[in-house]
PDB file of C-alpha atoms in Angstrom:
ATOM      1  CA  UNK A   1      75.033 110.112  97.204  1.00 42.00           C
ATOM      2  CA  UNK A   2      74.342 107.687  94.246  1.00 44.00           C
ATOM      3  CA  UNK A   3      70.529 107.873  95.063  1.00 43.00           C
ATOM      4  CA  UNK A   4      70.478 111.645  94.886  1.00 44.00           C
ATOM      5  CA  UNK A   5      72.872 111.860  91.833  1.00 45.00           C
ATOM      6  CA  UNK A   6      70.257 109.341  90.083  1.00 46.00           C
ATOM      7  CA  UNK A   7      67.383 111.680  91.076  1.00 47.00           C
ATOM      8  CA  UNK A   8      68.772 114.441  88.973  1.00 57.00           C
ATOM      9  CA  UNK A   9      70.131 116.837  91.921  1.00 72.00           C
ATOM     10  CA  UNK A  10      73.280 118.711  91.340  1.00 73.00           C
ATOM     11  CA  UNK A  11      76.131 117.858  93.975  1.00 78.00           C
ATOM     12  CA  UNK A  12      78.785 120.140  94.682  1.00 80.00           C
ATOM     13  CA  UNK A  13      81.580 119.202  97.088  1.00 80.00           C
ATOM     14  CA  UNK A  14      83.013 122.634  98.993  1.00 79.00           C
ATOM     15  CA  UNK A  15      86.475 123.051 100.964  1.00 71.00           C
ATOM     16  CA  UNK A  16      87.661 119.402 101.555  1.00 73.00           C
ATOM     17  CA  UNK A  17      87.557 117.145  98.391  1.00 76.00           C
ATOM     18  CA  UNK A  18      85.824 113.695  98.624  1.00 72.00           C
ATOM     19  CA  UNK A  19      87.991 110.702  97.744  1.00 73.00           C
ATOM     20  CA  UNK A  20      88.704 110.673  94.156  1.00 74.00           C
ATOM     21  CA  UNK A  21      89.138 107.020  94.316  1.00 76.00           C
ATOM     22  CA  UNK A  22      85.754 106.280  95.979  1.00 77.00           C
ATOM     23  CA  UNK A  23      83.518 108.494  93.637  1.00 70.00           C
ATOM     24  CA  UNK A  24      85.304 106.910  90.570  1.00 78.00           C
ATOM     25  CA  UNK A  25      84.323 103.155  92.126  1.00 80.00           C
ATOM     26  CA  UNK A  26      80.890 104.725  92.664  1.00 73.00           C
ATOM     27  CA  UNK A  27      80.786 106.191  89.071  1.00 75.00           C
ATOM     28  CA  UNK A  28      79.689 109.515  90.971  1.00 75.00           C
ATOM     29  CA  UNK A  29      80.523 112.978  89.420  1.00 77.00           C
ATOM     30  CA  UNK A  30      80.855 115.514  92.474  1.00 80.00           C
ATOM     31  CA  UNK A  31      82.934 118.495  91.163  1.00 81.00           C
ATOM     32  CA  UNK A  32      84.892 120.245  93.921  1.00 84.00           C
ATOM     33  CA  UNK A  33      84.934 123.839  94.450  1.00 84.00           C
ATOM     34  CA  UNK A  34      87.694 125.458  96.431  1.00 85.00           C
ATOM     35  CA  UNK A  35      91.213 126.533  97.109  1.00 89.00           C
ATOM     36  CA  UNK A  36      94.527 124.815  96.144  1.00 92.00           C
ATOM     37  CA  UNK A  37      95.596 124.268  99.774  1.00 94.00           C
ATOM     38  CA  UNK A  38      99.230 123.177  98.269  1.00 96.00           C
ATOM     39  CA  UNK A  39      99.684 126.143  96.239  1.00 97.00           C
ATOM     40  CA  UNK A  40      98.560 128.340  99.507  1.00 97.00           C
ATOM     41  CA  UNK A  41     100.943 126.772 101.633  1.00 98.00           C
ATOM     42  CA  UNK A  42     103.631 126.934  98.994  1.00 98.00           C
ATOM     43  CA  UNK A  43     102.709 130.622  98.677  1.00 98.00           C
ATOM     44  CA  UNK A  44     103.427 130.999 102.513  1.00 98.00           C
ATOM     45  CA  UNK A  45     106.432 129.216 102.845  1.00 98.00           C
ATOM     46  CA  UNK A  46     108.211 130.924  99.789  1.00 98.00           C
ATOM     47  CA  UNK A  47     107.739 134.199 101.602  1.00 98.00           C
ATOM     48  CA  UNK A  48     109.186 132.642 105.052  1.00 98.00           C
ATOM     49  CA  UNK A  49     112.015 131.140 102.797  1.00 98.00           C
ATOM     50  CA  UNK A  50     112.803 134.643 101.799  1.00 97.00           C
ATOM     51  CA  UNK A  51     113.736 135.597 105.331  1.00 96.00           C
ATOM     52  CA  UNK A  52     115.700 132.618 105.995  1.00 98.00           C
ATOM     53  CA  UNK A  53     119.010 131.306 104.610  1.00 98.00           C
ATOM     54  CA  UNK A  54     119.655 127.739 102.898  1.00 97.00           C
ATOM     55  CA  UNK A  55     120.427 125.283 105.585  1.00 98.00           C
ATOM     56  CA  UNK A  56     118.613 126.932 108.244  1.00 98.00           C
ATOM     57  CA  UNK A  57     116.397 124.303 110.627  1.00 98.00           C
ATOM     58  CA  UNK A  58     112.567 124.388 110.373  1.00 98.00           C
ATOM     59  CA  UNK A  59     109.692 122.551 111.873  1.00 98.00           C
ATOM     60  CA  UNK A  60     106.101 121.977 110.551  1.00 98.00           C
ATOM     61  CA  UNK A  61     102.868 121.875 112.500  1.00 98.00           C
ATOM     62  CA  UNK A  62     100.497 119.831 110.992  1.00 98.00           C
ATOM     63  CA  UNK A  63      96.999 119.611 110.975  1.00 98.00           C
ATOM     64  CA  UNK A  64      94.937 116.351 111.554  1.00 96.00           C
ATOM     65  CA  UNK A  65      96.935 113.711 109.328  1.00 95.00           C
ATOM     66  CA  UNK A  66      93.956 112.456 107.667  1.00 91.00           C
ATOM     67  CA  UNK A  67      92.691 115.644 106.475  1.00 91.00           C
ATOM     68  CA  UNK A  68      93.311 116.213 102.698  1.00 88.00           C
ATOM     69  CA  UNK A  69      93.696 120.052 103.704  1.00 91.00           C
ATOM     70  CA  UNK A  70      96.399 119.220 106.077  1.00 95.00           C
ATOM     71  CA  UNK A  71      98.347 116.634 104.087  1.00 96.00           C
ATOM     72  CA  UNK A  72      98.262 119.360 100.988  1.00 96.00           C
ATOM     73  CA  UNK A  73      99.442 122.342 103.128  1.00 97.00           C
ATOM     74  CA  UNK A  74     102.464 120.074 104.716  1.00 98.00           C
ATOM     75  CA  UNK A  75     103.371 119.312 101.157  1.00 98.00           C
ATOM     76  CA  UNK A  76     103.067 123.105 100.147  1.00 98.00           C
ATOM     77  CA  UNK A  77     105.492 123.788 103.052  1.00 98.00           C
ATOM     78  CA  UNK A  78     107.547 120.858 102.076  1.00 98.00           C
ATOM     79  CA  UNK A  79     108.046 122.240  98.558  1.00 98.00           C
ATOM     80  CA  UNK A  80     108.884 125.652  99.598  1.00 98.00           C
ATOM     81  CA  UNK A  81     111.429 124.195 102.137  1.00 98.00           C
ATOM     82  CA  UNK A  82     113.159 121.880  99.595  1.00 98.00           C
ATOM     83  CA  UNK A  83     113.111 124.621  96.900  1.00 98.00           C
ATOM     84  CA  UNK A  84     114.956 127.342  99.670  1.00 98.00           C
ATOM     85  CA  UNK A  85     117.452 124.478 101.015  1.00 98.00           C
ATOM     86  CA  UNK A  86     115.859 124.374 104.312  1.00 98.00           C
ATOM     87  CA  UNK A  87     116.113 121.493 106.830  1.00 98.00           C
ATOM     88  CA  UNK A  88     112.633 119.894 108.208  1.00 98.00           C
ATOM     89  CA  UNK A  89     113.891 118.722 111.625  1.00 98.00           C
ATOM     90  CA  UNK A  90     110.780 117.992 112.954  1.00 98.00           C
ATOM     91  CA  UNK A  91     107.108 117.720 111.572  1.00 98.00           C
ATOM     92  CA  UNK A  92     104.248 117.066 114.283  1.00 98.00           C
ATOM     93  CA  UNK A  93     100.251 116.936 113.854  1.00 98.00           C
ATOM     94  CA  UNK A  94      98.997 119.424 116.668  1.00 98.00           C
ATOM     95  CA  UNK A  95      95.234 118.315 115.381  1.00 98.00           C
ATOM     96  CA  UNK A  96      94.682 122.189 114.386  1.00 98.00           C
ATOM     97  CA  UNK A  97      94.766 122.771 118.257  1.00 98.00           C
ATOM     98  CA  UNK A  98      96.172 126.041 119.815  1.00 98.00           C
ATOM     99  CA  UNK A  99      96.997 124.464 123.252  1.00 98.00           C
ATOM    100  CA  UNK A 100      98.672 121.255 121.513  1.00 98.00           C
ATOM    101  CA  UNK A 101     100.619 123.098 119.327  1.00 98.00           C
ATOM    102  CA  UNK A 102     101.805 125.309 122.141  1.00 98.00           C
ATOM    103  CA  UNK A 103     102.788 121.968 123.953  1.00 98.00           C
ATOM    104  CA  UNK A 104     104.501 120.529 120.595  1.00 98.00           C
ATOM    105  CA  UNK A 105     106.492 123.723 119.828  1.00 98.00           C
ATOM    106  CA  UNK A 106     107.785 124.032 123.495  1.00 98.00           C
ATOM    107  CA  UNK A 107     109.372 120.599 123.123  1.00 98.00           C
ATOM    108  CA  UNK A 108     110.456 121.071 119.612  1.00 98.00           C
ATOM    109  CA  UNK A 109     112.455 124.274 120.730  1.00 97.00           C
ATOM    110  CA  UNK A 110     113.827 122.369 123.774  1.00 97.00           C
ATOM    111  CA  UNK A 111     115.111 119.350 121.614  1.00 96.00           C
ATOM    112  CA  UNK A 112     116.252 121.712 118.743  1.00 95.00           C
ATOM    113  CA  UNK A 113     117.206 124.612 120.004  1.00 94.00           C
ATOM    114  CA  UNK A 114     118.266 125.906 116.662  1.00 96.00           C
ATOM    115  CA  UNK A 115     115.249 125.987 114.666  1.00 98.00           C
ATOM    116  CA  UNK A 116     114.358 129.003 113.203  1.00 98.00           C
ATOM    117  CA  UNK A 117     111.324 129.013 111.956  1.00 98.00           C
ATOM    118  CA  UNK A 118     107.807 127.030 112.468  1.00 98.00           C
ATOM    119  CA  UNK A 119     105.427 126.341 109.625  1.00 98.00           C
ATOM    120  CA  UNK A 120     101.564 125.879 111.200  1.00 98.00           C
ATOM    121  CA  UNK A 121      99.038 124.429 109.127  1.00 98.00           C
ATOM    122  CA  UNK A 122      96.884 126.654 110.458  1.00 98.00           C
ATOM    123  CA  UNK A 123      96.443 129.851 112.211  1.00 98.00           C
ATOM    124  CA  UNK A 124      95.107 128.286 115.739  1.00 98.00           C
ATOM    125  CA  UNK A 125      98.587 126.407 115.706  1.00 98.00           C
ATOM    126  CA  UNK A 126     100.333 129.396 114.729  1.00 98.00           C
ATOM    127  CA  UNK A 127      99.337 131.007 117.731  1.00 98.00           C
ATOM    128  CA  UNK A 128     100.322 128.337 119.813  1.00 98.00           C
ATOM    129  CA  UNK A 129     103.755 128.307 118.514  1.00 98.00           C
ATOM    130  CA  UNK A 130     103.671 132.112 119.049  1.00 98.00           C
ATOM    131  CA  UNK A 131     102.950 131.514 122.951  1.00 98.00           C
ATOM    132  CA  UNK A 132     105.559 128.659 123.022  1.00 98.00           C
ATOM    133  CA  UNK A 133     108.133 130.847 121.466  1.00 98.00           C
ATOM    134  CA  UNK A 134     107.358 133.775 123.784  1.00 97.00           C
ATOM    135  CA  UNK A 135     107.467 131.602 127.203  1.00 97.00           C
ATOM    136  CA  UNK A 136     110.799 130.256 125.637  1.00 97.00           C
ATOM    137  CA  UNK A 137     112.367 133.691 125.568  1.00 96.00           C
ATOM    138  CA  UNK A 138     112.917 133.396 121.849  1.00 96.00           C
ATOM    139  CA  UNK A 139     110.558 136.147 120.632  1.00 95.00           C
ATOM    140  CA  UNK A 140     112.004 137.483 117.336  1.00 93.00           C
ATOM    141  CA  UNK A 141     114.392 134.718 117.007  1.00 96.00           C
ATOM    142  CA  UNK A 142     112.088 132.001 115.761  1.00 98.00           C
ATOM    143  CA  UNK A 143     109.703 133.099 113.006  1.00 98.00           C
ATOM    144  CA  UNK A 144     106.103 131.642 112.449  1.00 98.00           C
ATOM    145  CA  UNK A 145     103.667 131.149 109.760  1.00 98.00           C
ATOM    146  CA  UNK A 146     100.289 130.195 109.647  1.00 98.00           C
ATOM    147  CA  UNK A 147      97.216 129.555 107.008  1.00 98.00           C
ATOM    148  CA  UNK A 148      93.690 131.068 107.514  1.00 96.00           C
ATOM    149  CA  UNK A 149      94.007 134.533 108.173  1.00 96.00           C
ATOM    150  CA  UNK A 150      91.803 134.828 111.349  1.00 97.00           C
ATOM    151  CA  UNK A 151      91.848 138.180 112.853  1.00 96.00           C
ATOM    152  CA  UNK A 152      94.188 137.084 115.737  1.00 98.00           C
ATOM    153  CA  UNK A 153      96.870 136.340 113.432  1.00 98.00           C
ATOM    154  CA  UNK A 154      96.493 139.634 111.488  1.00 98.00           C
ATOM    155  CA  UNK A 155      96.873 141.427 114.647  1.00 97.00           C
ATOM    156  CA  UNK A 156     100.218 138.995 115.306  1.00 98.00           C
ATOM    157  CA  UNK A 157     101.558 139.983 111.818  1.00 98.00           C
ATOM    158  CA  UNK A 158     100.668 143.748 112.748  1.00 97.00           C
ATOM    159  CA  UNK A 159     102.854 142.954 115.747  1.00 97.00           C
ATOM    160  CA  UNK A 160     105.853 141.345 113.981  1.00 96.00           C
ATOM    161  CA  UNK A 161     104.840 137.919 116.049  1.00 97.00           C
ATOM    162  CA  UNK A 162     103.824 135.939 112.591  1.00 98.00           C
ATOM    163  CA  UNK A 163     105.531 136.483 109.260  1.00 98.00           C
ATOM    164  CA  UNK A 164     102.591 135.664 107.173  1.00 98.00           C
ATOM    165  CA  UNK A 165      99.313 133.512 106.480  1.00 98.00           C
ATOM    166  CA  UNK A 166      97.122 132.605 103.738  1.00 98.00           C
ATOM    167  CA  UNK A 167      93.527 133.588 103.186  1.00 96.00           C
ATOM    168  CA  UNK A 168      91.430 131.145 101.320  1.00 91.00           C
ATOM    169  CA  UNK A 169      88.430 133.236 101.695  1.00 86.00           C
ATOM    170  CA  UNK A 170      86.782 130.515 103.689  1.00 77.00           C
ATOM    171  CA  UNK A 171      83.709 132.833 104.171  1.00 78.00           C
ATOM    172  CA  UNK A 172      82.968 132.656 100.370  1.00 77.00           C
ATOM    173  CA  UNK A 173      83.367 129.088  99.815  1.00 76.00           C
ATOM    174  CA  UNK A 174      79.771 128.432 100.308  1.00 81.00           C
ATOM    175  CA  UNK A 175      79.069 131.093  97.847  1.00 83.00           C
ATOM    176  CA  UNK A 176      81.370 129.743  95.384  1.00 79.00           C
ATOM    177  CA  UNK A 177      79.651 126.595  95.466  1.00 79.00           C
ATOM    178  CA  UNK A 178      76.371 127.504  95.406  1.00 84.00           C
ATOM    179  CA  UNK A 179      76.977 129.948  92.236  1.00 83.00           C
ATOM    180  CA  UNK A 180      78.383 126.918  90.384  1.00 80.00           C
ATOM    181  CA  UNK A 181      75.692 124.680  91.350  1.00 81.00           C
ATOM    182  CA  UNK A 182      72.978 127.137  90.044  1.00 83.00           C
ATOM    183  CA  UNK A 183      75.263 127.499  86.822  1.00 81.00           C
ATOM    184  CA  UNK A 184      74.912 123.624  86.357  1.00 79.00           C
ATOM    185  CA  UNK A 185      71.329 123.702  86.927  1.00 78.00           C
ATOM    186  CA  UNK A 186      70.893 126.387  84.284  1.00 80.00           C
ATOM    187  CA  UNK A 187      72.666 124.408  81.566  1.00 79.00           C
ATOM    188  CA  UNK A 188      72.589 120.694  81.985  1.00 73.00           C
ATOM    189  CA  UNK A 189      74.947 119.908  79.605  1.00 72.00           C
ATOM    190  CA  UNK A 190      77.969 121.691  80.851  1.00 74.00           C
ATOM    191  CA  UNK A 191      80.983 119.733  81.791  1.00 76.00           C
ATOM    192  CA  UNK A 192      81.239 119.067  85.497  1.00 76.00           C
ATOM    193  CA  UNK A 193      84.651 120.435  86.368  1.00 82.00           C
ATOM    194  CA  UNK A 194      86.282 121.369  89.533  1.00 82.00           C
ATOM    195  CA  UNK A 195      86.559 125.144  90.159  1.00 83.00           C
ATOM    196  CA  UNK A 196      89.617 126.349  92.094  1.00 84.00           C
ATOM    197  CA  UNK A 197      88.878 129.472  94.085  1.00 88.00           C
ATOM    198  CA  UNK A 198      91.480 132.168  95.398  1.00 89.00           C
ATOM    199  CA  UNK A 199      94.254 131.899  97.663  1.00 94.00           C
ATOM    200  CA  UNK A 200      95.755 135.090  98.482  1.00 96.00           C
ATOM    201  CA  UNK A 201      99.392 135.608 100.800  1.00 98.00           C
ATOM    202  CA  UNK A 202      98.863 137.859 103.719  1.00 98.00           C
ATOM    203  CA  UNK A 203     102.101 139.679 105.095  1.00 98.00           C
ATOM    204  CA  UNK A 204     102.395 143.161 106.802  1.00 97.00           C
ATOM    205  CA  UNK A 205     102.736 144.539 103.704  1.00 96.00           C
ATOM    206  CA  UNK A 206      99.190 143.532 102.454  1.00 96.00           C
ATOM    207  CA  UNK A 207      97.835 144.438 105.989  1.00 96.00           C
ATOM    208  CA  UNK A 208      98.682 148.183 105.473  1.00 81.00           C
TER     209      UNK A 208
END
């Protein structure tokens, strides 16, 4: 990165932020173009919380713990839960995977049968949670939320299997980044700043 930057090439980081401390230590400016995952998860969490009662017990399915996006989504869910007075009784990484989420959720439900909701940090894990809930005979009794707005979760929302997800418009992130890079190339005096892209709450109402 240092060599490329010295040659005057514009570098834009999309989707997953680079480590700010490393960039600072190398005296590099690499603007980030992408969504605020924490704010997006907070939107989903707030919507889920509106369908729960203060004191209800919930669990979180985390992504890969070293991933910045996973960390931010977890923080957003935690913030929503705290504001609503929900109890987080379990929070475990399912590493973004459906099968692992199914296994972990099954164990969670056996250990904590009074869990009222599962907050999954991506939609693949949300689908794994739904499968585990169905297998446990708890369909309709344990709510699930996700993040990413994949087509399978849209169908699950319509079927009342998932309460909500977030759409960070992943198919447009490269476009946002390229457009910003082209603007920086046109105006070399422009200040290099991070650019936040949209994150939308997706529910049964928005899918109608």
